Amino acid sequence: MQQIIPALIKAKKNFKKISKDAVNPYFKSRYATLDAVLDATENALAEKGLTIVQVVEGYTLQTFLYHESGEFLQSNYPLPETTDSQKLGAAITYARRYAICAMLSIIADEDDDGNHSSSTKSTSNKPQKLVQNKVSQNARVSQNERVKKICALLDYPLELARQWLHQNNFTNFNSLSDEVVDGFVRSICWQWASQNGYPVEEFGCVANGSGVEGVKRWRDELIEFSLQQVS
């Protein structure tokens, strides 16, 4: 990685401001589409001999960041195992955008905390804060335990989580950064929603940093939102 990392650092200095060119109709918040993310980064990457390539292998999105030297970075993002082409297409678009943002360490969404707390119904006039459901920095639950509990909540097989670790050459979730684990948690939340027919594209995915209670609340609110759409 002697050439690709310095090149990426230099390229990031020339990234354009990412335009939040779309609106989440449920949270009323703005976010950047895949096109906006690419528009803000592709030229700067190319100037430093970098390019992004994404391919779908089975139900996995593979994202590569190649350098002209031959060095590359890779990440894998699980996709929902569905035969519904429309849902799969939406999931691939979401996954492409999220995978690129994670690889380049850029942000394409408005604050998830604010979005999620704005959707919480309460008889109190004071807004509730999702930060209570986040993993505390001072009393941290191990990432292994966090992922295990969330997998159990969403009936996601632990064996698939282990396979994901193996595919990405990781040994356990405790060794990973918060950003990487957040990406995995959000991917299985997206997969659960897609497989069960819930409109995650419209409602939005779980907030970064959410523990099992945060995911549970997101799940329950998504179900309630879906029922309201039907009625």
mmCIF file of N, CA and C in Angstrom, residues 60-112:
data_model
loop_
_atom_site.group_PDB
_atom_site.id
_atom_site.type_symbol
_atom_site.label_atom_id
_atom_site.label_comp_id
_atom_site.label_asym_id
_atom_site.label_seq_id
_atom_site.Cartn_x
_atom_site.Cartn_y
_atom_site.Cartn_z
ATOM 1 N N THR A 60 -23.446 -10.309 -3.370
ATOM 2 C CA THR A 60 -22.418 -9.484 -2.735
ATOM 3 C C THR A 60 -21.953 -8.409 -3.704
ATOM 4 N N LEU A 61 -21.929 -7.166 -3.239
ATOM 5 C CA LEU A 61 -21.353 -6.084 -4.025
ATOM 6 C C LEU A 61 -19.878 -5.979 -3.668
ATOM 7 N N GLN A 62 -19.016 -6.104 -4.662
ATOM 8 C CA GLN A 62 -17.581 -5.965 -4.447
ATOM 9 C C GLN A 62 -17.135 -4.598 -4.964
ATOM 10 N N THR A 63 -16.473 -3.848 -4.109
ATOM 11 C CA THR A 63 -15.996 -2.515 -4.466
ATOM 12 C C THR A 63 -14.473 -2.506 -4.424
ATOM 13 N N PHE A 64 -13.858 -2.046 -5.518
ATOM 14 C CA PHE A 64 -12.401 -1.984 -5.612
ATOM 15 C C PHE A 64 -11.971 -0.543 -5.861
ATOM 16 N N LEU A 65 -10.940 -0.126 -5.177
ATOM 17 C CA LEU A 65 -10.281 1.142 -5.470
ATOM 18 C C LEU A 65 -8.898 0.790 -6.024
ATOM 19 N N TYR A 66 -8.715 0.997 -7.332
ATOM 20 C CA TYR A 66 -7.466 0.631 -7.996
ATOM 21 C C TYR A 66 -6.562 1.845 -8.161
ATOM 22 N N HIS A 67 -5.257 1.602 -8.019
ATOM 23 C CA HIS A 67 -4.240 2.607 -8.326
ATOM 24 C C HIS A 67 -3.484 2.147 -9.554
ATOM 25 N N GLU A 68 -2.981 3.090 -10.342
ATOM 26 C CA GLU A 68 -2.283 2.755 -11.580
ATOM 27 C C GLU A 68 -1.043 1.888 -11.350
ATOM 28 N N SER A 69 -0.564 1.845 -10.116
ATOM 29 C CA SER A 69 0.587 1.008 -9.779
ATOM 30 C C SER A 69 0.219 -0.474 -9.712
ATOM 31 N N GLY A 70 -1.082 -0.763 -9.651
ATOM 32 C CA GLY A 70 -1.542 -2.134 -9.483
ATOM 33 C C GLY A 70 -2.039 -2.423 -8.086
ATOM 34 N N GLU A 71 -1.753 -1.546 -7.126
ATOM 35 C CA GLU A 71 -2.255 -1.714 -5.769
ATOM 36 C C GLU A 71 -3.761 -1.434 -5.748
ATOM 37 N N PHE A 72 -4.463 -2.082 -4.837
ATOM 38 C CA PHE A 72 -5.900 -1.850 -4.755
ATOM 39 C C PHE A 72 -6.418 -2.125 -3.346
ATOM 40 N N LEU A 73 -7.567 -1.526 -3.046
ATOM 41 C CA LEU A 73 -8.310 -1.783 -1.814
ATOM 42 C C LEU A 73 -9.619 -2.440 -2.220
ATOM 43 N N GLN A 74 -10.142 -3.324 -1.368
ATOM 44 C CA GLN A 74 -11.378 -4.027 -1.691
ATOM 45 C C GLN A 74 -12.282 -4.095 -0.473
ATOM 46 N N SER A 75 -13.581 -4.004 -0.711
ATOM 47 C CA SER A 75 -14.567 -4.237 0.347
ATOM 48 C C SER A 75 -15.723 -5.023 -0.242
ATOM 49 N N ASN A 76 -16.384 -5.811 0.599
ATOM 50 C CA ASN A 76 -17.558 -6.589 0.186
ATOM 51 C C ASN A 76 -18.774 -6.138 0.984
ATOM 52 N N TYR A 77 -19.898 -6.014 0.302
ATOM 53 C CA TYR A 77 -21.128 -5.527 0.936
ATOM 54 C C TYR A 77 -22.248 -6.511 0.605
ATOM 55 N N PRO A 78 -22.829 -7.181 1.612
ATOM 56 C CA PRO A 78 -23.882 -8.171 1.334
ATOM 57 C C PRO A 78 -25.154 -7.517 0.823
ATOM 58 N N LEU A 79 -25.788 -8.165 -0.151
ATOM 59 C CA LEU A 79 -27.037 -7.692 -0.733
ATOM 60 C C LEU A 79 -28.174 -8.617 -0.313
ATOM 61 N N PRO A 80 -29.400 -8.106 -0.310
ATOM 62 C CA PRO A 80 -30.541 -8.973 0.056
ATOM 63 C C PRO A 80 -30.727 -10.078 -0.973
ATOM 64 N N GLU A 81 -30.957 -11.274 -0.503
ATOM 65 C CA GLU A 81 -31.168 -12.412 -1.398
ATOM 66 C C GLU A 81 -32.633 -12.451 -1.810
ATOM 67 N N THR A 82 -32.960 -11.676 -2.813
ATOM 68 C CA THR A 82 -34.337 -11.550 -3.271
ATOM 69 C C THR A 82 -34.409 -11.753 -4.776
ATOM 70 N N THR A 83 -35.525 -12.270 -5.253
ATOM 71 C CA THR A 83 -35.740 -12.443 -6.689
ATOM 72 C C THR A 83 -36.495 -11.257 -7.278
ATOM 73 N N ASP A 84 -36.860 -10.303 -6.421
ATOM 74 C CA ASP A 84 -37.547 -9.097 -6.872
ATOM 75 C C ASP A 84 -36.498 -8.155 -7.465
ATOM 76 N N SER A 85 -36.478 -8.016 -8.784
ATOM 77 C CA SER A 85 -35.436 -7.235 -9.454
ATOM 78 C C SER A 85 -35.466 -5.767 -9.059
ATOM 79 N N GLN A 86 -36.666 -5.236 -8.793
ATOM 80 C CA GLN A 86 -36.774 -3.832 -8.409
ATOM 81 C C GLN A 86 -36.135 -3.592 -7.044
ATOM 82 N N LYS A 87 -36.423 -4.477 -6.096
ATOM 83 C CA LYS A 87 -35.838 -4.347 -4.759
ATOM 84 C C LYS A 87 -34.333 -4.548 -4.803
ATOM 85 N N LEU A 88 -33.900 -5.529 -5.611
ATOM 86 C CA LEU A 88 -32.474 -5.793 -5.707
ATOM 87 C C LEU A 88 -31.752 -4.616 -6.348
ATOM 88 N N GLY A 89 -32.359 -4.031 -7.366
ATOM 89 C CA GLY A 89 -31.749 -2.872 -8.013
ATOM 90 C C GLY A 89 -31.592 -1.702 -7.060
ATOM 91 N N ALA A 90 -32.644 -1.458 -6.260
ATOM 92 C CA ALA A 90 -32.578 -0.371 -5.273
ATOM 93 C C ALA A 90 -31.509 -0.661 -4.226
ATOM 94 N N ALA A 91 -31.415 -1.922 -3.823
ATOM 95 C CA ALA A 91 -30.420 -2.304 -2.823
ATOM 96 C C ALA A 91 -29.011 -2.136 -3.367
ATOM 97 N N ILE A 92 -28.807 -2.464 -4.639
ATOM 98 C CA ILE A 92 -27.474 -2.323 -5.248
ATOM 99 C C ILE A 92 -27.070 -0.853 -5.318
ATOM 100 N N THR A 93 -28.012 0.007 -5.708
ATOM 101 C CA THR A 93 -27.717 1.443 -5.771
ATOM 102 C C THR A 93 -27.335 1.976 -4.397
ATOM 103 N N TYR A 94 -28.125 1.603 -3.381
ATOM 104 C CA TYR A 94 -27.822 2.019 -2.011
ATOM 105 C C TYR A 94 -26.454 1.493 -1.591
ATOM 106 N N ALA A 95 -26.205 0.215 -1.876
ATOM 107 C CA ALA A 95 -24.946 -0.401 -1.463
ATOM 108 C C ALA A 95 -23.758 0.241 -2.165
ATOM 109 N N ARG A 96 -23.908 0.556 -3.443
ATOM 110 C CA ARG A 96 -22.809 1.204 -4.183
ATOM 111 C C ARG A 96 -22.440 2.537 -3.551
ATOM 112 N N ARG A 97 -23.467 3.335 -3.267
ATOM 113 C CA ARG A 97 -23.220 4.652 -2.665
ATOM 114 C C ARG A 97 -22.569 4.509 -1.296
ATOM 115 N N TYR A 98 -23.114 3.602 -0.480
ATOM 116 C CA TYR A 98 -22.599 3.451 0.873
ATOM 117 C C TYR A 98 -21.180 2.896 0.863
ATOM 118 N N ALA A 99 -20.918 1.930 -0.033
ATOM 119 C CA ALA A 99 -19.592 1.317 -0.088
ATOM 120 C C ALA A 99 -18.537 2.324 -0.530
ATOM 121 N N ILE A 100 -18.875 3.156 -1.505
ATOM 122 C CA ILE A 100 -17.925 4.177 -1.960
ATOM 123 C C ILE A 100 -17.637 5.180 -0.851
ATOM 124 N N CYS A 101 -18.692 5.628 -0.170
ATOM 125 C CA CYS A 101 -18.501 6.596 0.917
ATOM 126 C C CYS A 101 -17.629 6.004 2.034
ATOM 127 N N ALA A 102 -17.864 4.734 2.352
ATOM 128 C CA ALA A 102 -17.073 4.098 3.404
ATOM 129 C C ALA A 102 -15.617 3.959 2.987
ATOM 130 N N MET A 103 -15.379 3.571 1.737
ATOM 131 C CA MET A 103 -14.005 3.373 1.271
ATOM 132 C C MET A 103 -13.242 4.684 1.205
ATOM 133 N N LEU A 104 -13.931 5.764 0.807
ATOM 134 C CA LEU A 104 -13.279 7.064 0.676
ATOM 135 C C LEU A 104 -13.370 7.897 1.943
ATOM 136 N N SER A 105 -14.062 7.366 2.962
ATOM 137 C CA SER A 105 -14.253 8.075 4.244
ATOM 138 C C SER A 105 -14.887 9.444 4.032
ATOM 139 N N ILE A 106 -15.996 9.461 3.308
ATOM 140 C CA ILE A 106 -16.735 10.694 3.086
ATOM 141 C C ILE A 106 -18.173 10.504 3.566
ATOM 142 N N ILE A 107 -18.879 11.607 3.794
ATOM 143 C CA ILE A 107 -20.250 11.573 4.311
ATOM 144 C C ILE A 107 -21.192 12.119 3.258
ATOM 145 N N ALA A 108 -22.239 11.343 2.967
ATOM 146 C CA ALA A 108 -23.185 11.754 1.933
ATOM 147 C C ALA A 108 -24.590 11.962 2.475
ATOM 148 N N ASP A 109 -24.761 11.876 3.800
ATOM 149 C CA ASP A 109 -26.081 12.031 4.404
ATOM 150 C C ASP A 109 -26.038 13.102 5.475
ATOM 151 N N GLU A 110 -27.201 13.710 5.706
ATOM 152 C CA GLU A 110 -27.316 14.566 6.870
ATOM 153 C C GLU A 110 -27.289 13.685 8.110
ATOM 154 N N ASP A 111 -27.086 14.298 9.266
ATOM 155 C CA ASP A 111 -26.942 13.563 10.528
ATOM 156 C C ASP A 111 -28.076 12.577 10.745
ATOM 157 N N ASP A 112 -27.712 11.277 10.850
ATOM 158 C CA ASP A 112 -28.721 10.235 11.064
ATOM 159 C C ASP A 112 -29.448 10.398 12.387
#
